[in-house]
Every structure is written in structure tokens, then in C-alpha cells.
Coordinates of C-alpha atoms in Angstrom, one line a residue:
M1 CA 26.3 -26.1 53.2
V2 CA 23.7 -24.4 51.0
G3 CA 22.5 -27.6 49.6
R4 CA 22.2 -29.2 53.0
F5 CA 20.2 -26.1 54.2
L6 CA 17.8 -26.3 51.3
V7 CA 17.1 -30.0 52.1
V8 CA 16.4 -29.3 55.8
A9 CA 14.2 -26.3 54.9
S10 CA 12.2 -28.4 52.5
V11 CA 11.7 -31.1 55.1
L12 CA 10.6 -28.5 57.7
S13 CA 8.1 -27.0 55.3
L14 CA 6.6 -30.4 54.7
T15 CA 6.1 -31.0 58.4
V16 CA 4.0 -27.8 58.8
V17 CA 1.8 -28.0 55.7
A18 CA -1.0 -30.4 56.1
P19 CA -1.8 -32.7 53.2
A20 CA -4.9 -32.0 51.1
W21 CA -6.8 -34.8 52.7
A22 CA -6.2 -33.5 56.2
Q23 CA -7.4 -30.1 55.3
T24 CA -10.7 -31.3 53.9
V25 CA -11.7 -34.4 56.1
S26 CA -13.0 -33.7 59.5
P27 CA -11.5 -36.0 62.3
R28 CA -15.1 -36.5 63.3
S29 CA -15.8 -38.4 60.1
A30 CA -13.6 -41.3 61.4
V31 CA -16.0 -41.6 64.4
Q32 CA -19.4 -41.3 62.8
A33 CA -21.1 -39.9 59.7
P34 CA -22.7 -36.4 60.1
K35 CA -26.3 -36.5 61.2
T36 CA -27.4 -33.9 58.6
A37 CA -26.1 -32.4 55.4
H38 CA -24.2 -29.2 56.1
P39 CA -23.6 -27.4 52.8
E40 CA -20.6 -25.1 52.6
A41 CA -22.0 -21.6 52.7
L42 CA -19.1 -19.2 52.2
G43 CA -21.3 -16.3 51.1
Q44 CA -22.9 -13.6 53.1
A45 CA -25.6 -14.3 55.7
K46 CA -29.0 -12.7 55.7
N47 CA -29.9 -14.1 59.1
V48 CA -28.1 -15.0 62.2
I49 CA -29.4 -17.1 65.1
L50 CA -27.2 -17.2 68.2
F51 CA -28.0 -20.1 70.7
L52 CA -26.5 -19.4 74.1
A53 CA -26.4 -22.2 76.7
D54 CA -25.8 -20.3 79.9
A55 CA -22.9 -22.1 81.7
G56 CA -22.9 -24.8 79.1
G57 CA -19.2 -25.8 79.3
V58 CA -17.5 -28.6 77.3
A59 CA -18.0 -31.1 80.2
S60 CA -21.7 -30.2 80.5
I61 CA -22.2 -30.7 76.7
N62 CA -20.6 -34.1 76.9
A63 CA -22.6 -35.1 80.0
A64 CA -25.8 -34.0 78.4
S65 CA -25.2 -36.4 75.6
L66 CA -24.5 -39.2 78.1
L67 CA -27.7 -38.3 80.0
G68 CA -29.9 -38.0 77.1
Y69 CA -28.7 -40.8 74.9
G70 CA -26.4 -43.0 76.9
E71 CA -23.5 -42.3 74.5
P72 CA -21.1 -39.4 73.7
L73 CA -21.4 -37.3 70.6
K74 CA -25.2 -37.8 70.2
L75 CA -26.3 -34.2 70.5
H76 CA -27.4 -32.5 67.3
V77 CA -25.0 -29.7 67.6
Q78 CA -22.1 -32.1 68.0
G79 CA -22.7 -33.0 64.4
W80 CA -22.1 -29.4 63.2
P81 CA -18.9 -29.2 61.1
N82 CA -17.4 -26.0 62.4
L83 CA -15.8 -26.0 65.9
G84 CA -13.8 -23.6 68.0
L85 CA -12.9 -23.0 71.6
S86 CA -13.9 -19.6 73.0
E87 CA -12.0 -18.0 75.9
T88 CA -14.4 -16.2 78.3
S89 CA -12.4 -14.2 80.8
P90 CA -13.2 -10.5 81.7
V91 CA -10.5 -7.9 81.6
D92 CA -9.4 -8.3 85.2
N93 CA -10.2 -11.9 86.3
F94 CA -9.8 -15.4 84.9
V95 CA -13.5 -16.5 85.6
S96 CA -16.4 -14.8 83.9
D97 CA -20.0 -14.2 84.9
S98 CA -22.8 -14.0 82.4
A99 CA -22.7 -10.2 82.2
N100 CA -19.2 -10.0 80.9
G101 CA -19.5 -13.2 79.0
M102 CA -22.5 -12.3 76.9
S103 CA -21.4 -8.6 76.6
S104 CA -18.2 -9.8 75.0
I105 CA -20.0 -12.0 72.5
V106 CA -22.5 -9.4 71.4
T107 CA -20.2 -6.3 71.4
G108 CA -16.7 -7.6 70.7
V109 CA -15.4 -5.8 73.8
K110 CA -14.4 -7.6 77.0
T111 CA -15.5 -5.8 80.1
R112 CA -15.9 -6.5 83.9
N113 CA -18.0 -9.0 85.6
G114 CA -21.4 -7.5 86.5
V115 CA -21.3 -4.9 83.7
I116 CA -23.7 -5.0 80.8
S117 CA -22.4 -3.9 77.4
Q118 CA -20.2 -1.1 78.7
S119 CA -16.5 -0.5 78.3
P120 CA -14.0 -1.8 80.9
A121 CA -14.0 1.8 82.4
A122 CA -17.2 0.9 84.2
V123 CA -17.1 0.1 87.9
R124 CA -19.9 -2.1 88.9
G125 CA -22.7 -0.2 90.6
K126 CA -20.6 3.0 90.7
T127 CA -19.3 4.3 87.4
D128 CA -20.5 4.0 83.8
G129 CA -18.3 3.0 81.0
A130 CA -18.9 4.0 77.4
P131 CA -21.8 2.0 75.9
T132 CA -20.5 -0.6 73.6
K133 CA -22.6 -1.1 70.4
T134 CA -24.3 -4.5 70.4
L135 CA -25.0 -6.9 67.6
L136 CA -28.7 -6.3 68.0
E137 CA -28.1 -2.5 67.7
Y138 CA -26.2 -3.0 64.5
A139 CA -29.0 -5.1 63.2
E140 CA -31.6 -2.5 64.2
E141 CA -29.7 0.3 62.6
R142 CA -29.7 -1.6 59.3
G143 CA -33.4 -2.3 59.4
L144 CA -33.3 -6.1 60.3
R145 CA -35.9 -7.5 62.6
T146 CA -34.6 -8.7 65.9
G147 CA -35.7 -11.1 68.7
V148 CA -34.5 -12.2 72.1
V149 CA -35.9 -15.3 73.9
T150 CA -34.7 -16.6 77.2
S151 CA -35.7 -19.2 79.8
E152 CA -34.4 -16.6 82.4
P153 CA -35.6 -13.2 83.5
I154 CA -35.6 -10.9 80.4
A155 CA -33.7 -8.2 82.3
D156 CA -31.0 -10.6 83.6
A157 CA -27.4 -10.4 82.4
T158 CA -27.4 -12.6 79.3
P159 CA -30.5 -11.2 77.5
A160 CA -29.9 -7.7 78.8
A161 CA -26.5 -7.6 77.1
T162 CA -28.2 -7.6 73.7
Y163 CA -30.3 -4.5 74.1
A164 CA -29.2 -2.6 77.2
H165 CA -26.2 -0.9 78.8
S166 CA -25.6 -0.7 82.6
N167 CA -22.8 -0.7 85.1
D168 CA -24.7 -3.2 87.2
R169 CA -26.5 -6.3 86.0
G170 CA -28.7 -6.1 89.1
K171 CA -30.5 -3.0 88.0
W172 CA -33.4 -4.8 86.3
G173 CA -35.9 -2.0 86.6
E174 CA -33.6 0.4 84.7
I175 CA -32.3 -2.3 82.3
F176 CA -35.8 -3.4 81.2
Q177 CA -36.9 0.1 80.3
Q178 CA -34.1 0.4 77.8
A179 CA -35.9 -2.1 75.6
F180 CA -38.4 0.7 75.0
K181 CA -35.9 3.5 74.5
P182 CA -33.5 2.1 71.8
R183 CA -30.4 3.9 70.6
F184 CA -30.8 2.5 67.1
G185 CA -33.9 1.6 65.1
D186 CA -37.2 0.9 66.8
G187 CA -35.6 -1.5 69.3
V188 CA -35.9 -5.3 69.8
D189 CA -39.0 -6.6 67.9
V190 CA -39.7 -9.8 69.8
L191 CA -38.8 -9.9 73.5
I192 CA -39.8 -13.0 75.5
G193 CA -38.5 -14.0 78.9
A194 CA -39.3 -14.7 82.6
G195 CA -38.8 -12.6 85.8
R196 CA -42.1 -10.8 85.9
D197 CA -42.4 -10.5 89.7
K198 CA -38.8 -9.2 90.3
I199 CA -38.8 -6.9 87.3
G200 CA -42.2 -5.5 88.3
Q201 CA -40.9 -4.8 91.8
Q202 CA -37.8 -3.0 90.5
L203 CA -39.9 -1.0 88.0
A204 CA -42.1 0.1 90.9
A205 CA -39.0 1.2 92.8
T206 CA -38.2 3.5 89.9
G207 CA -41.7 4.9 89.8
A208 CA -42.6 2.9 86.7
G209 CA -44.6 -0.3 86.0
F210 CA -45.6 -2.7 83.2
D211 CA -48.8 -0.9 82.5
Q212 CA -47.2 2.5 82.4
L213 CA -44.5 1.4 80.0
A214 CA -47.0 -0.3 77.8
K215 CA -49.2 2.8 77.6
A216 CA -46.3 5.2 77.1
H217 CA -44.9 3.3 74.2
S218 CA -48.1 1.8 72.8
R219 CA -46.8 -1.6 73.2
P220 CA -48.5 -4.2 75.4
I221 CA -46.4 -6.2 77.8
Y222 CA -48.1 -9.7 78.2
A223 CA -47.9 -11.9 81.2
R224 CA -48.1 -15.1 79.2
L225 CA -47.0 -16.1 75.7
E226 CA -50.5 -17.4 74.9
D227 CA -51.9 -13.9 75.7
A228 CA -50.0 -12.3 72.9
P229 CA -52.2 -12.3 69.8
L230 CA -50.7 -13.9 66.7
A231 CA -51.4 -10.7 64.9
N232 CA -48.9 -8.8 67.1
T233 CA -45.7 -8.9 65.2
R234 CA -43.7 -7.2 68.0
P235 CA -44.8 -8.9 71.1
V236 CA -43.2 -8.3 74.6
V237 CA -43.8 -11.1 77.0
V238 CA -42.6 -11.0 80.6
S239 CA -43.9 -14.1 82.4
D240 CA -43.2 -16.2 85.5
K241 CA -42.0 -19.1 83.4
I242 CA -41.2 -19.5 79.7
D243 CA -41.8 -22.4 77.4
V244 CA -38.6 -21.8 75.4
R245 CA -39.5 -24.0 72.5
A246 CA -42.9 -22.4 72.0
A247 CA -41.4 -18.9 72.4
T248 CA -38.5 -19.5 70.0
L249 CA -40.7 -21.0 67.3
R250 CA -43.1 -18.0 67.6
A251 CA -40.2 -15.6 67.4
L252 CA -38.8 -17.4 64.3
D253 CA -42.2 -17.3 62.6
L254 CA -42.4 -13.5 63.2
L255 CA -38.9 -12.7 62.2
K256 CA -38.2 -14.9 59.1
G257 CA -40.4 -12.9 56.8
S258 CA -38.1 -9.8 57.2
P259 CA -37.0 -8.7 53.7
K260 CA -33.6 -7.5 55.1
G261 CA -33.0 -10.4 57.4
Y262 CA -33.1 -11.0 61.1
L263 CA -31.1 -11.6 64.3
L264 CA -32.5 -14.1 66.8
V265 CA -30.8 -14.7 70.2
V266 CA -32.0 -17.7 72.3
E267 CA -30.7 -18.4 75.8
W268 CA -31.5 -21.5 77.8
D269 CA -30.1 -22.0 81.3
A270 CA -27.5 -24.8 81.5
H271 CA -26.1 -24.3 85.1
T272 CA -25.7 -27.6 86.7
D273 CA -26.1 -26.6 90.4
D274 CA -28.9 -29.2 90.0
P275 CA -27.1 -31.6 87.6
R276 CA -30.2 -33.3 86.3
K277 CA -32.1 -30.1 85.6
G278 CA -29.1 -28.4 84.0
L279 CA -28.2 -31.3 81.7
Q280 CA -31.7 -32.0 80.7
N281 CA -32.0 -28.3 79.7
I282 CA -29.1 -28.9 77.3
V283 CA -30.7 -32.0 75.9
D284 CA -34.0 -30.1 75.3
F285 CA -32.2 -27.0 73.9
D286 CA -30.3 -29.3 71.5
K287 CA -33.6 -30.7 70.3
L288 CA -35.0 -27.2 69.8
I289 CA -31.9 -26.2 67.8
A290 CA -32.4 -29.2 65.5
E291 CA -36.0 -28.2 65.0
V292 CA -35.0 -24.6 64.2
E293 CA -32.3 -25.8 61.8
G294 CA -35.0 -27.7 59.9
R295 CA -37.0 -24.5 59.4
V296 CA -34.2 -22.2 58.0
D297 CA -32.1 -22.1 54.8
L298 CA -28.5 -22.6 55.8
K299 CA -27.4 -21.0 52.5
D300 CA -28.4 -17.6 54.0
T301 CA -28.6 -18.3 57.7
L302 CA -25.8 -18.6 60.2
L303 CA -26.5 -20.8 63.3
L304 CA -24.0 -20.4 66.1
F305 CA -24.0 -22.3 69.4
T306 CA -21.9 -21.3 72.4
A307 CA -21.8 -20.5 76.1
D308 CA -21.1 -17.3 78.1
H309 CA -18.9 -19.2 80.6
S310 CA -18.1 -22.7 81.8
F311 CA -19.2 -24.5 85.0
G312 CA -17.6 -26.9 87.4
L313 CA -19.0 -30.3 86.3
Q314 CA -17.0 -33.3 85.6
V315 CA -17.8 -36.9 84.6
D316 CA -15.4 -39.1 86.4
G317 CA -17.0 -42.5 86.2
G318 CA -19.8 -44.5 84.7
R319 CA -20.3 -47.1 82.0
R320 CA -22.7 -47.8 79.1
G321 CA -26.1 -49.2 80.1
E322 CA -26.1 -47.6 83.6
P323 CA -27.6 -44.3 84.7
L324 CA -25.1 -41.4 84.4
L325 CA -26.6 -39.6 87.5
E326 CA -26.7 -42.6 89.8
G327 CA -27.3 -41.3 93.3
Y328 CA -29.1 -38.2 92.2
D329 CA -32.5 -39.0 93.8
A330 CA -30.9 -39.7 97.1
W331 CA -28.9 -36.4 96.9
K332 CA -32.1 -34.5 96.0
A333 CA -34.1 -36.1 98.7
A334 CA -31.4 -35.2 101.3
G335 CA -32.0 -31.5 100.5
K336 CA -28.3 -30.7 100.8
D337 CA -27.0 -27.3 99.7
D338 CA -23.3 -28.1 99.7
D339 CA -20.8 -26.4 97.5
V340 CA -20.0 -29.7 96.0
V341 CA -22.4 -32.3 94.6
R342 CA -20.8 -35.8 94.7
L343 CA -22.7 -38.5 92.8
K344 CA -21.3 -41.8 91.8
N345 CA -20.2 -40.8 88.3
V346 CA -20.5 -37.0 88.4
M347 CA -19.1 -34.2 90.5
V348 CA -20.2 -30.6 90.5
N349 CA -18.5 -27.9 92.4
R350 CA -21.4 -25.5 91.7
S351 CA -19.3 -22.5 90.5
H352 CA -18.3 -20.8 87.3
T353 CA -15.0 -21.9 85.9
G354 CA -12.4 -20.3 83.6
E355 CA -11.7 -22.9 80.9
E356 CA -12.7 -22.3 77.3
V357 CA -16.2 -23.1 76.1
V358 CA -17.2 -24.7 72.8
A359 CA -18.4 -22.7 69.8
L360 CA -20.2 -24.7 67.1
A361 CA -21.6 -23.4 63.8
T362 CA -23.3 -24.3 60.6
G363 CA -24.7 -22.3 57.7
A364 CA -23.6 -19.1 56.0
G365 CA -20.3 -17.9 57.4
A366 CA -19.9 -20.8 59.7
Q367 CA -16.4 -21.7 58.3
R368 CA -15.0 -18.8 60.3
V369 CA -15.5 -20.7 63.6
R370 CA -12.2 -22.6 64.1
G371 CA -9.3 -22.8 66.5
Y372 CA -8.9 -21.1 69.9
F373 CA -10.0 -17.5 70.2
P374 CA -11.3 -14.9 72.7
N375 CA -15.1 -14.8 73.0
T376 CA -15.0 -11.3 71.4
H377 CA -14.1 -13.1 68.1
L378 CA -17.6 -14.5 68.0
F379 CA -18.9 -10.9 67.5
Q380 CA -16.6 -10.5 64.6
I381 CA -17.6 -13.8 63.1
M382 CA -21.3 -12.7 63.1
M383 CA -20.4 -9.2 61.7
D384 CA -18.3 -10.8 59.0
A385 CA -21.1 -13.2 58.1
W386 CA -23.3 -10.2 57.4
G387 CA -20.5 -8.4 55.7
W388 CA -20.7 -5.5 58.1
K389 CA -17.9 -3.2 59.4
V390 CA -17.5 -2.4 63.1
D391 CA -17.9 1.2 64.0
A392 CA -14.6 2.8 64.8
A393 CA -16.1 4.3 68.0
N394 CA -16.7 0.7 69.3

């Protein structure tokens, strides 16, 4: 009996230990060669760049490749060697909004929808939870330079989660002012986003304004990126509309000279309520990411791409050589605002959804991105890449 048991145990052990070739060869290599060289960078990162496609679920990433190139697996980030699936739910529901989604990524603590970087004790619009320390605050505390760039209003949920704490993502007037009253360091160094009119209105409701804030903190708040002098190394731009590429490259140029390193967070909207706009944003974001990658050293820089939550898009038809979004122009001309967009090959239910989103990485510390995990694990991945410990109070 003992002999038979040892044989069975040996066989079982062989079935669960992957052979050497399976541990070192990516399944992707059987499909196509990598587009760029990705050196194994197991050491400590000096810099981290987080790319956030807001609502950029797995189906949307696939559809963006089909729209942009007529083939799957053609986006630059789809050639990155490290892949995981990030679960996005808040503490009480299955489907996340951007507030919980981004707060979880940058603090390592899941919270409630509508809440910005506060503990789950927060009740939206009613009760504060304890502020949860953000990745940007850790970076500021350690003397790194920091930047946040977004296509969306700079006080909206995703960018706000990096530098502010609030029980209600809608309190833009209060949220924006927190950028000038940091809890750690001197606050975010480069802050560029949209939303000028609405933020201005909410500031006025609190008795403040852009000019008052700028004067009180000796820090101009520009209405356009081109108005910010190149000599200003800590620009704040709140505009009506942002050229994300120009803003990101400006931010990178300003941050990369930091002797202690930097954190740069870039958000680009990927909601597909309007499928062509949303998918084209992903294509354009991907091109920007490739450009940024070409300007950094992956030996000391971690590049991480993910989404705060998924979205209800599916590709359920189509063939090579034909437009993915056939029927889009007719739908757009009809001016319909239905909950469901039904094109020939694509359907969009125009709502957030609860399935996991992709996390892709390359560079220093990227090997930690693998398997299924809660989105809070992305915070730990970035902290580990820097070699930092999480505060016990967090």
C-alpha cells in the first residue's frame, strides 16, 4: 500500500508542477512576436506611471484593437508581458463606480461607490470615513515629484482619488481645494484636467474661486495648457478641454528630472456610451502609452495600465475587412438616447458592469502583475515596486 501511495503522490505532483518551458514561455508567443523588447526588471522602481482607462473593460480593449487596426491584439499594451485580472467591486455592491474603483487602486482600501479615498465607514454625502493614504501622498511624503493628467474634470472621481478625500465625489469645489492643502509634502506638482466651468461654479458656492486660490497659495491656475509657461515646473491647468497627449508629455518632461523619482497618473475616458468615441479614445491612449514608453527607462520605471471598472460593451459579430461599427452613423444621426445601443456587430448597454478588468504592466516590478486579484492589489504592486511599506494606520 505504501509503495502504491508513493506512486500516486508522485503522479499528482507532476500534474500540478508546470514544466520549465511552460513557466518561461508566454502563451502569447505562439500567436505573435512581442512588438517591443521588455527586459525583465526585477529590481526596485524609481518611477511609476499609472495609465487608467476609465471604463476600459476587457471587451472594450479588444474592440478598440478591432476598430483601430481591423485585427485583435494590435494595441501596444497588448504586447506587454505581464497580465492580470483586477476585480473592482466596492465593499457592499458588485458593480463599481469610478470613485471606489480608483480609490481602491491608489489606497489599497476598498470603499463605497461615490466615496473618494475614505474608509468604508463613509456614508456618501452624510458621514466621513477615515482618510486613506493615497499612493500620491506616499510619494509626496518621500520627496518624489507627482503629476495627475486627465481628459476629464480634474476634481472628478478618478483624478480626485489621487490627491483628495471626500464622502461625496460630487463635491468638486471642496475636492479641488484639497490640491492646495496637502496632508503630505507640498502636494501634487503637475495637475492638468478639464471641468473649469463646473469647478468654478462650485468654488464660488463655497466662497472661493480660481483667482483667490491662486493668490492665496502663490500658484497660478491656468485656463489653457499653452498659457502655462514652460518655466513653471508646478503648473495647474483647469481647462474646458484637455489635449491629453500634449499634457502628458509636458508632465513627463517636468517630472522625469526628479532625483528621487516620480509618480505620474494619466486618465483617459473610455466609456462607450458613444461607442466610436470611447473606442477611439482607447486607440489614442494606447498610442500615447507607446510614446511614453519610448521616453522612459524600463529598468527603473514601472508602467501599469488598467481600468477602474468595466462597461457593458460586447462584440457579437463582424468579419475582417468590414467596419466594426457598421450602422454607427445611422444610430448617431437618429439622436437616440436609449439604454442599449444596437449596431450590426456591437451592442452597448451603456452601464457599468461588474466583471474583472485587465491589468497590464512592463518595466521595473511588472512581474508582480499576474493572476486574479482584487484591485487593491495594484496599490501593493506599486508600493512593492518602490520597496515601500504601507503605514499600519492605513
